[in-house]
Amino acid sequence: MTNLADNLYALNVLCPFKYFSYQDIVNGDGHNPLNALLVLLLIAAFSACTYCFTGNGT
């Protein structure tokens, strides 16, 4: 299982949950607005790519 996690580390950057610390949210410290913006930009970019590459964008 560890080898799988090590091999997929590059995909961890694309996961939106990486940018939010559950400890900060539970403790009431909130989250970093820059990280929230980054997650929203990733969602928009992947949605646009999905729309274009599935043939619906033409």
mmCIF file of the N, C-alpha and C atoms, coordinates in Angstrom:
data_MODEL
# 
_entry.id   MODEL 
# 
loop_
_atom_site.group_PDB 
_atom_site.id 
_atom_site.type_symbol 
_atom_site.label_atom_id 
_atom_site.label_alt_id 
_atom_site.label_comp_id 
_atom_site.label_asym_id 
_atom_site.label_entity_id 
_atom_site.label_seq_id 
_atom_site.pdbx_PDB_ins_code 
_atom_site.Cartn_x 
_atom_site.Cartn_y 
_atom_site.Cartn_z 
_atom_site.occupancy 
_atom_site.B_iso_or_equiv 
_atom_site.pdbx_formal_charge 
_atom_site.auth_seq_id 
_atom_site.auth_comp_id 
_atom_site.auth_asym_id 
_atom_site.auth_atom_id 
_atom_site.pdbx_PDB_model_num 
ATOM 1   N N  . MET A 1 1  ? 0.831   -1.193 0.000   1.00 0.00 ? 1  MET A N  1 
ATOM 2   C CA . MET A 1 1  ? 0.000   0.000  0.000   1.00 0.00 ? 1  MET A CA 1 
ATOM 3   C C  . MET A 1 1  ? 0.876   1.257  0.000   1.00 0.00 ? 1  MET A C  1 
ATOM 4   N N  . THR A 1 2  ? 1.988   1.199  0.685   1.00 0.00 ? 2  THR A N  1 
ATOM 5   C CA . THR A 1 2  ? 2.878   2.354  0.733   1.00 0.00 ? 2  THR A CA 1 
ATOM 6   C C  . THR A 1 2  ? 3.466   2.651  -0.635  1.00 0.00 ? 2  THR A C  1 
ATOM 7   N N  . ASN A 1 3  ? 3.821   1.614  -1.379  1.00 0.00 ? 3  ASN A N  1 
ATOM 8   C CA . ASN A 1 3  ? 4.367   1.831  -2.716  1.00 0.00 ? 3  ASN A CA 1 
ATOM 9   C C  . ASN A 1 3  ? 3.346   2.497  -3.617  1.00 0.00 ? 3  ASN A C  1 
ATOM 10  N N  . LEU A 1 4  ? 2.090   2.106  -3.487  1.00 0.00 ? 4  LEU A N  1 
ATOM 11  C CA . LEU A 1 4  ? 1.038   2.722  -4.291  1.00 0.00 ? 4  LEU A CA 1 
ATOM 12  C C  . LEU A 1 4  ? 0.909   4.197  -3.944  1.00 0.00 ? 4  LEU A C  1 
ATOM 13  N N  . ALA A 1 5  ? 0.936   4.514  -2.663  1.00 0.00 ? 5  ALA A N  1 
ATOM 14  C CA . ALA A 1 5  ? 0.832   5.910  -2.238  1.00 0.00 ? 5  ALA A CA 1 
ATOM 15  C C  . ALA A 1 5  ? 2.022   6.722  -2.731  1.00 0.00 ? 5  ALA A C  1 
ATOM 16  N N  . ASP A 1 6  ? 3.208   6.135  -2.709  1.00 0.00 ? 6  ASP A N  1 
ATOM 17  C CA . ASP A 1 6  ? 4.388   6.845  -3.199  1.00 0.00 ? 6  ASP A CA 1 
ATOM 18  C C  . ASP A 1 6  ? 4.314   7.082  -4.699  1.00 0.00 ? 6  ASP A C  1 
ATOM 19  N N  . ASN A 1 7  ? 3.794   6.112  -5.437  1.00 0.00 ? 7  ASN A N  1 
ATOM 20  C CA . ASN A 1 7  ? 3.699   6.245  -6.893  1.00 0.00 ? 7  ASN A CA 1 
ATOM 21  C C  . ASN A 1 7  ? 2.642   7.257  -7.306  1.00 0.00 ? 7  ASN A C  1 
ATOM 22  N N  . LEU A 1 8  ? 1.636   7.448  -6.490  1.00 0.00 ? 8  LEU A N  1 
ATOM 23  C CA . LEU A 1 8  ? 0.546   8.360  -6.829  1.00 0.00 ? 8  LEU A CA 1 
ATOM 24  C C  . LEU A 1 8  ? 0.695   9.730  -6.168  1.00 0.00 ? 8  LEU A C  1 
ATOM 25  N N  . TYR A 1 9  ? 1.874   10.035 -5.642  1.00 0.00 ? 9  TYR A N  1 
ATOM 26  C CA . TYR A 1 9  ? 2.071   11.303 -4.946  1.00 0.00 ? 9  TYR A CA 1 
ATOM 27  C C  . TYR A 1 9  ? 1.833   12.501 -5.866  1.00 0.00 ? 9  TYR A C  1 
ATOM 28  N N  . ALA A 1 10 ? 2.184   12.375 -7.130  1.00 0.00 ? 10 ALA A N  1 
ATOM 29  C CA . ALA A 1 10 ? 1.985   13.486 -8.069  1.00 0.00 ? 10 ALA A CA 1 
ATOM 30  C C  . ALA A 1 10 ? 0.504   13.815 -8.217  1.00 0.00 ? 10 ALA A C  1 
ATOM 31  N N  . LEU A 1 11 ? -0.353  12.809 -8.129  1.00 0.00 ? 11 LEU A N  1 
ATOM 32  C CA . LEU A 1 11 ? -1.790  13.059 -8.222  1.00 0.00 ? 11 LEU A CA 1 
ATOM 33  C C  . LEU A 1 11 ? -2.332  13.735 -6.967  1.00 0.00 ? 11 LEU A C  1 
ATOM 34  N N  . ASN A 1 12 ? -1.608  13.635 -5.878  1.00 0.00 ? 12 ASN A N  1 
ATOM 35  C CA . ASN A 1 12 ? -2.041  14.249 -4.633  1.00 0.00 ? 12 ASN A CA 1 
ATOM 36  C C  . ASN A 1 12 ? -2.127  15.764 -4.764  1.00 0.00 ? 12 ASN A C  1 
ATOM 37  N N  . VAL A 1 13 ? -1.325  16.345 -5.615  1.00 0.00 ? 13 VAL A N  1 
ATOM 38  C CA . VAL A 1 13 ? -1.341  17.791 -5.824  1.00 0.00 ? 13 VAL A CA 1 
ATOM 39  C C  . VAL A 1 13 ? -2.664  18.225 -6.442  1.00 0.00 ? 13 VAL A C  1 
ATOM 40  N N  . LEU A 1 14 ? -3.269  17.377 -7.229  1.00 0.00 ? 14 LEU A N  1 
ATOM 41  C CA . LEU A 1 14 ? -4.516  17.715 -7.905  1.00 0.00 ? 14 LEU A CA 1 
ATOM 42  C C  . LEU A 1 14 ? -5.747  17.485 -7.040  1.00 0.00 ? 14 LEU A C  1 
ATOM 43  N N  . CYS A 1 15 ? -5.590  16.831 -5.927  1.00 0.00 ? 15 CYS A N  1 
ATOM 44  C CA . CYS A 1 15 ? -6.720  16.535 -5.045  1.00 0.00 ? 15 CYS A CA 1 
ATOM 45  C C  . CYS A 1 15 ? -7.067  17.778 -4.227  1.00 0.00 ? 15 CYS A C  1 
ATOM 46  N N  . PRO A 1 16 ? -8.312  18.219 -4.256  1.00 0.00 ? 16 PRO A N  1 
ATOM 47  C CA . PRO A 1 16 ? -8.665  19.439 -3.522  1.00 0.00 ? 16 PRO A CA 1 
ATOM 48  C C  . PRO A 1 16 ? -8.538  19.305 -2.011  1.00 0.00 ? 16 PRO A C  1 
ATOM 49  N N  . PHE A 1 17 ? -8.620  18.085 -1.479  1.00 0.00 ? 17 PHE A N  1 
ATOM 50  C CA . PHE A 1 17 ? -8.560  17.904 -0.034  1.00 0.00 ? 17 PHE A CA 1 
ATOM 51  C C  . PHE A 1 17 ? -7.159  18.132 0.519   1.00 0.00 ? 17 PHE A C  1 
ATOM 52  N N  . LYS A 1 18 ? -6.155  18.142 -0.331  1.00 0.00 ? 18 LYS A N  1 
ATOM 53  C CA . LYS A 1 18 ? -4.784  18.375 0.114   1.00 0.00 ? 18 LYS A CA 1 
ATOM 54  C C  . LYS A 1 18 ? -4.618  19.803 0.622   1.00 0.00 ? 18 LYS A C  1 
ATOM 55  N N  . TYR A 1 19 ? -5.397  20.720 0.123   1.00 0.00 ? 19 TYR A N  1 
ATOM 56  C CA . TYR A 1 19 ? -5.209  22.130 0.423   1.00 0.00 ? 19 TYR A CA 1 
ATOM 57  C C  . TYR A 1 19 ? -5.961  22.598 1.660   1.00 0.00 ? 19 TYR A C  1 
ATOM 58  N N  . PHE A 1 20 ? -6.758  21.720 2.263   1.00 0.00 ? 20 PHE A N  1 
ATOM 59  C CA . PHE A 1 20 ? -7.509  22.082 3.455   1.00 0.00 ? 20 PHE A CA 1 
ATOM 60  C C  . PHE A 1 20 ? -7.054  21.228 4.621   1.00 0.00 ? 20 PHE A C  1 
ATOM 61  N N  . SER A 1 21 ? -6.658  21.862 5.702   1.00 0.00 ? 21 SER A N  1 
ATOM 62  C CA . SER A 1 21 ? -6.260  21.145 6.906   1.00 0.00 ? 21 SER A CA 1 
ATOM 63  C C  . SER A 1 21 ? -7.495  20.950 7.775   1.00 0.00 ? 21 SER A C  1 
ATOM 64  N N  . TYR A 1 22 ? -7.871  19.701 7.971   1.00 0.00 ? 22 TYR A N  1 
ATOM 65  C CA . TYR A 1 22 ? -9.068  19.441 8.763   1.00 0.00 ? 22 TYR A CA 1 
ATOM 66  C C  . TYR A 1 22 ? -8.869  19.900 10.203  1.00 0.00 ? 22 TYR A C  1 
ATOM 67  N N  . GLN A 1 23 ? -7.645  19.884 10.705  1.00 0.00 ? 23 GLN A N  1 
ATOM 68  C CA . GLN A 1 23 ? -7.394  20.329 12.075  1.00 0.00 ? 23 GLN A CA 1 
ATOM 69  C C  . GLN A 1 23 ? -7.689  21.818 12.231  1.00 0.00 ? 23 GLN A C  1 
ATOM 70  N N  . ASP A 1 24 ? -7.315  22.624 11.253  1.00 0.00 ? 24 ASP A N  1 
ATOM 71  C CA . ASP A 1 24 ? -7.599  24.058 11.322  1.00 0.00 ? 24 ASP A CA 1 
ATOM 72  C C  . ASP A 1 24 ? -9.094  24.328 11.261  1.00 0.00 ? 24 ASP A C  1 
ATOM 73  N N  . ILE A 1 25 ? -9.800  23.591 10.436  1.00 0.00 ? 25 ILE A N  1 
ATOM 74  C CA . ILE A 1 25 ? -11.242 23.795 10.301  1.00 0.00 ? 25 ILE A CA 1 
ATOM 75  C C  . ILE A 1 25 ? -11.960 23.370 11.571  1.00 0.00 ? 25 ILE A C  1 
ATOM 76  N N  . VAL A 1 26 ? -11.578 22.230 12.143  1.00 0.00 ? 26 VAL A N  1 
ATOM 77  C CA . VAL A 1 26 ? -12.213 21.737 13.369  1.00 0.00 ? 26 VAL A CA 1 
ATOM 78  C C  . VAL A 1 26 ? -11.905 22.655 14.546  1.00 0.00 ? 26 VAL A C  1 
ATOM 79  N N  . ASN A 1 27 ? -10.693 23.187 14.609  1.00 0.00 ? 27 ASN A N  1 
ATOM 80  C CA . ASN A 1 27 ? -10.311 24.073 15.710  1.00 0.00 ? 27 ASN A CA 1 
ATOM 81  C C  . ASN A 1 27 ? -10.879 25.477 15.562  1.00 0.00 ? 27 ASN A C  1 
ATOM 82  N N  . GLY A 1 28 ? -11.531 25.763 14.455  1.00 0.00 ? 28 GLY A N  1 
ATOM 83  C CA . GLY A 1 28 ? -12.133 27.074 14.252  1.00 0.00 ? 28 GLY A CA 1 
ATOM 84  C C  . GLY A 1 28 ? -11.199 28.093 13.636  1.00 0.00 ? 28 GLY A C  1 
ATOM 85  N N  . ASP A 1 29 ? -10.025 27.657 13.194  1.00 0.00 ? 29 ASP A N  1 
ATOM 86  C CA . ASP A 1 29 ? -9.079  28.583 12.571  1.00 0.00 ? 29 ASP A CA 1 
ATOM 87  C C  . ASP A 1 29 ? -9.416  28.858 11.115  1.00 0.00 ? 29 ASP A C  1 
ATOM 88  N N  . GLY A 1 30 ? -10.365 28.135 10.575  1.00 0.00 ? 30 GLY A N  1 
ATOM 89  C CA . GLY A 1 30 ? -10.776 28.339 9.192   1.00 0.00 ? 30 GLY A CA 1 
ATOM 90  C C  . GLY A 1 30 ? -9.791  27.765 8.205   1.00 0.00 ? 30 GLY A C  1 
ATOM 91  N N  . HIS A 1 31 ? -9.767  28.342 7.032   1.00 0.00 ? 31 HIS A N  1 
ATOM 92  C CA . HIS A 1 31 ? -8.867  27.874 5.985   1.00 0.00 ? 31 HIS A CA 1 
ATOM 93  C C  . HIS A 1 31 ? -8.252  29.080 5.281   1.00 0.00 ? 31 HIS A C  1 
ATOM 94  N N  . ASN A 1 32 ? -7.231  28.816 4.540   1.00 0.00 ? 32 ASN A N  1 
ATOM 95  C CA . ASN A 1 32 ? -6.517  29.852 3.808   1.00 0.00 ? 32 ASN A CA 1 
ATOM 96  C C  . ASN A 1 32 ? -7.305  30.200 2.539   1.00 0.00 ? 32 ASN A C  1 
ATOM 97  N N  . PRO A 1 33 ? -7.693  31.457 2.345   1.00 0.00 ? 33 PRO A N  1 
ATOM 98  C CA . PRO A 1 33 ? -8.449  31.835 1.148   1.00 0.00 ? 33 PRO A CA 1 
ATOM 99  C C  . PRO A 1 33 ? -7.691  31.568 -0.152  1.00 0.00 ? 33 PRO A C  1 
ATOM 100 N N  . LEU A 1 34 ? -6.375  31.634 -0.114  1.00 0.00 ? 34 LEU A N  1 
ATOM 101 C CA . LEU A 1 34 ? -5.586  31.346 -1.310  1.00 0.00 ? 34 LEU A CA 1 
ATOM 102 C C  . LEU A 1 34 ? -5.756  29.888 -1.730  1.00 0.00 ? 34 LEU A C  1 
ATOM 103 N N  . ASN A 1 35 ? -5.796  28.995 -0.767  1.00 0.00 ? 35 ASN A N  1 
ATOM 104 C CA . ASN A 1 35 ? -6.015  27.586 -1.081  1.00 0.00 ? 35 ASN A CA 1 
ATOM 105 C C  . ASN A 1 35 ? -7.413  27.358 -1.643  1.00 0.00 ? 35 ASN A C  1 
ATOM 106 N N  . ALA A 1 36 ? -8.399  28.046 -1.103  1.00 0.00 ? 36 ALA A N  1 
ATOM 107 C CA . ALA A 1 36 ? -9.758  27.916 -1.619  1.00 0.00 ? 36 ALA A CA 1 
ATOM 108 C C  . ALA A 1 36 ? -9.825  28.422 -3.062  1.00 0.00 ? 36 ALA A C  1 
ATOM 109 N N  . LEU A 1 37 ? -9.134  29.509 -3.351  1.00 0.00 ? 37 LEU A N  1 
ATOM 110 C CA . LEU A 1 37 ? -9.094  30.036 -4.715  1.00 0.00 ? 37 LEU A CA 1 
ATOM 111 C C  . LEU A 1 37 ? -8.421  29.047 -5.657  1.00 0.00 ? 37 LEU A C  1 
ATOM 112 N N  . LEU A 1 38 ? -7.340  28.432 -5.201  1.00 0.00 ? 38 LEU A N  1 
ATOM 113 C CA . LEU A 1 38 ? -6.643  27.445 -6.014  1.00 0.00 ? 38 LEU A CA 1 
ATOM 114 C C  . LEU A 1 38 ? -7.547  26.258 -6.329  1.00 0.00 ? 38 LEU A C  1 
ATOM 115 N N  . VAL A 1 39 ? -8.300  25.803 -5.353  1.00 0.00 ? 39 VAL A N  1 
ATOM 116 C CA . VAL A 1 39 ? -9.219  24.682 -5.571  1.00 0.00 ? 39 VAL A CA 1 
ATOM 117 C C  . VAL A 1 39 ? -10.301 25.074 -6.576  1.00 0.00 ? 39 VAL A C  1 
ATOM 118 N N  . LEU A 1 40 ? -10.837 26.274 -6.458  1.00 0.00 ? 40 LEU A N  1 
ATOM 119 C CA . LEU A 1 40 ? -11.862 26.718 -7.405  1.00 0.00 ? 40 LEU A CA 1 
ATOM 120 C C  . LEU A 1 40 ? -11.298 26.830 -8.821  1.00 0.00 ? 40 LEU A C  1 
ATOM 121 N N  . LEU A 1 41 ? -10.064 27.292 -8.940  1.00 0.00 ? 41 LEU A N  1 
ATOM 122 C CA . LEU A 1 41 ? -9.431  27.366 -10.260 1.00 0.00 ? 41 LEU A CA 1 
ATOM 123 C C  . LEU A 1 41 ? -9.202  25.975 -10.846 1.00 0.00 ? 41 LEU A C  1 
ATOM 124 N N  . LEU A 1 42 ? -8.801  25.022 -10.015 1.00 0.00 ? 42 LEU A N  1 
ATOM 125 C CA . LEU A 1 42 ? -8.630  23.647 -10.488 1.00 0.00 ? 42 LEU A CA 1 
ATOM 126 C C  . LEU A 1 42 ? -9.957  23.058 -10.952 1.00 0.00 ? 42 LEU A C  1 
ATOM 127 N N  . ILE A 1 43 ? -11.015 23.313 -10.211 1.00 0.00 ? 43 ILE A N  1 
ATOM 128 C CA . ILE A 1 43 ? -12.336 22.814 -10.599 1.00 0.00 ? 43 ILE A CA 1 
ATOM 129 C C  . ILE A 1 43 ? -12.748 23.413 -11.938 1.00 0.00 ? 43 ILE A C  1 
ATOM 130 N N  . ALA A 1 44 ? -12.544 24.714 -12.107 1.00 0.00 ? 44 ALA A N  1 
ATOM 131 C CA . ALA A 1 44 ? -12.906 25.368 -13.364 1.00 0.00 ? 44 ALA A CA 1 
ATOM 132 C C  . ALA A 1 44 ? -12.077 24.837 -14.525 1.00 0.00 ? 44 ALA A C  1 
ATOM 133 N N  . ALA A 1 45 ? -10.780 24.652 -14.303 1.00 0.00 ? 45 ALA A N  1 
ATOM 134 C CA . ALA A 1 45 ? -9.905  24.163 -15.372 1.00 0.00 ? 45 ALA A CA 1 
ATOM 135 C C  . ALA A 1 45 ? -10.270 22.741 -15.777 1.00 0.00 ? 45 ALA A C  1 
ATOM 136 N N  . PHE A 1 46 ? -10.490 21.871 -14.805 1.00 0.00 ? 46 PHE A N  1 
ATOM 137 C CA . PHE A 1 46 ? -10.838 20.487 -15.131 1.00 0.00 ? 46 PHE A CA 1 
ATOM 138 C C  . PHE A 1 46 ? -12.226 20.388 -15.759 1.00 0.00 ? 46 PHE A C  1 
ATOM 139 N N  . SER A 1 47 ? -13.141 21.244 -15.339 1.00 0.00 ? 47 SER A N  1 
ATOM 140 C CA . SER A 1 47 ? -14.469 21.250 -15.959 1.00 0.00 ? 47 SER A CA 1 
ATOM 141 C C  . SER A 1 47 ? -14.377 21.691 -17.416 1.00 0.00 ? 47 SER A C  1 
ATOM 142 N N  . ALA A 1 48 ? -13.575 22.713 -17.681 1.00 0.00 ? 48 ALA A N  1 
ATOM 143 C CA . ALA A 1 48 ? -13.398 23.184 -19.058 1.00 0.00 ? 48 ALA A CA 1 
ATOM 144 C C  . ALA A 1 48 ? -12.730 22.117 -19.916 1.00 0.00 ? 48 ALA A C  1 
ATOM 145 N N  . CYS A 1 49 ? -11.728 21.450 -19.368 1.00 0.00 ? 49 CYS A N  1 
ATOM 146 C CA . CYS A 1 49 ? -11.058 20.373 -20.118 1.00 0.00 ? 49 CYS A CA 1 
ATOM 147 C C  . CYS A 1 49 ? -12.019 19.230 -20.413 1.00 0.00 ? 49 CYS A C  1 
ATOM 148 N N  . THR A 1 50 ? -12.834 18.879 -19.442 1.00 0.00 ? 50 THR A N  1 
ATOM 149 C CA . THR A 1 50 ? -13.809 17.809 -19.653 1.00 0.00 ? 50 THR A CA 1 
ATOM 150 C C  . THR A 1 50 ? -14.793 18.195 -20.741 1.00 0.00 ? 50 THR A C  1 
ATOM 151 N N  . TYR A 1 51 ? -15.256 19.434 -20.707 1.00 0.00 ? 51 TYR A N  1 
ATOM 152 C CA . TYR A 1 51 ? -16.213 19.903 -21.704 1.00 0.00 ? 51 TYR A CA 1 
ATOM 153 C C  . TYR A 1 51 ? -15.600 19.890 -23.105 1.00 0.00 ? 51 TYR A C  1 
ATOM 154 N N  . CYS A 1 52 ? -14.361 20.348 -23.216 1.00 0.00 ? 52 CYS A N  1 
ATOM 155 C CA . CYS A 1 52 ? -13.703 20.416 -24.528 1.00 0.00 ? 52 CYS A CA 1 
ATOM 156 C C  . CYS A 1 52 ? -13.325 19.048 -25.065 1.00 0.00 ? 52 CYS A C  1 
ATOM 157 N N  . PHE A 1 53 ? -12.786 18.193 -24.225 1.00 0.00 ? 53 PHE A N  1 
ATOM 158 C CA . PHE A 1 53 ? -12.265 16.913 -24.697 1.00 0.00 ? 53 PHE A CA 1 
ATOM 159 C C  . PHE A 1 53 ? -13.332 15.847 -24.894 1.00 0.00 ? 53 PHE A C  1 
ATOM 160 N N  . THR A 1 54 ? -14.545 16.074 -24.406 1.00 0.00 ? 54 THR A N  1 
ATOM 161 C CA . THR A 1 54 ? -15.609 15.094 -24.642 1.00 0.00 ? 54 THR A CA 1 
ATOM 162 C C  . THR A 1 54 ? -16.365 15.386 -25.925 1.00 0.00 ? 54 THR A C  1 
ATOM 163 N N  . GLY A 1 55 ? -16.001 16.442 -26.617 1.00 0.00 ? 55 GLY A N  1 
ATOM 164 C CA . GLY A 1 55 ? -16.636 16.757 -27.888 1.00 0.00 ? 55 GLY A CA 1 
ATOM 165 C C  . GLY A 1 55 ? -17.815 17.698 -27.771 1.00 0.00 ? 55 GLY A C  1 
ATOM 166 N N  . ASN A 1 56 ? -18.156 18.108 -26.563 1.00 0.00 ? 56 ASN A N  1 
ATOM 167 C CA . ASN A 1 56 ? -19.275 19.027 -26.383 1.00 0.00 ? 56 ASN A CA 1 
ATOM 168 C C  . ASN A 1 56 ? -18.875 20.471 -26.623 1.00 0.00 ? 56 ASN A C  1 
ATOM 169 N N  . GLY A 1 57 ? -17.585 20.729 -26.689 1.00 0.00 ? 57 GLY A N  1 
ATOM 170 C CA . GLY A 1 57 ? -17.125 22.098 -26.873 1.00 0.00 ? 57 GLY A CA 1 
ATOM 171 C C  . GLY A 1 57 ? -16.966 22.500 -28.325 1.00 0.00 ? 57 GLY A C  1 
ATOM 172 N N  . THR A 1 58 ? -17.277 21.601 -29.247 1.00 0.00 ? 58 THR A N  1 
ATOM 173 C CA . THR A 1 58 ? -17.101 21.943 -30.658 1.00 0.00 ? 58 THR A CA 1 
ATOM 174 C C  . THR A 1 58 ? -18.408 22.197 -31.343 1.00 0.00 ? 58 THR A C  1 
# 
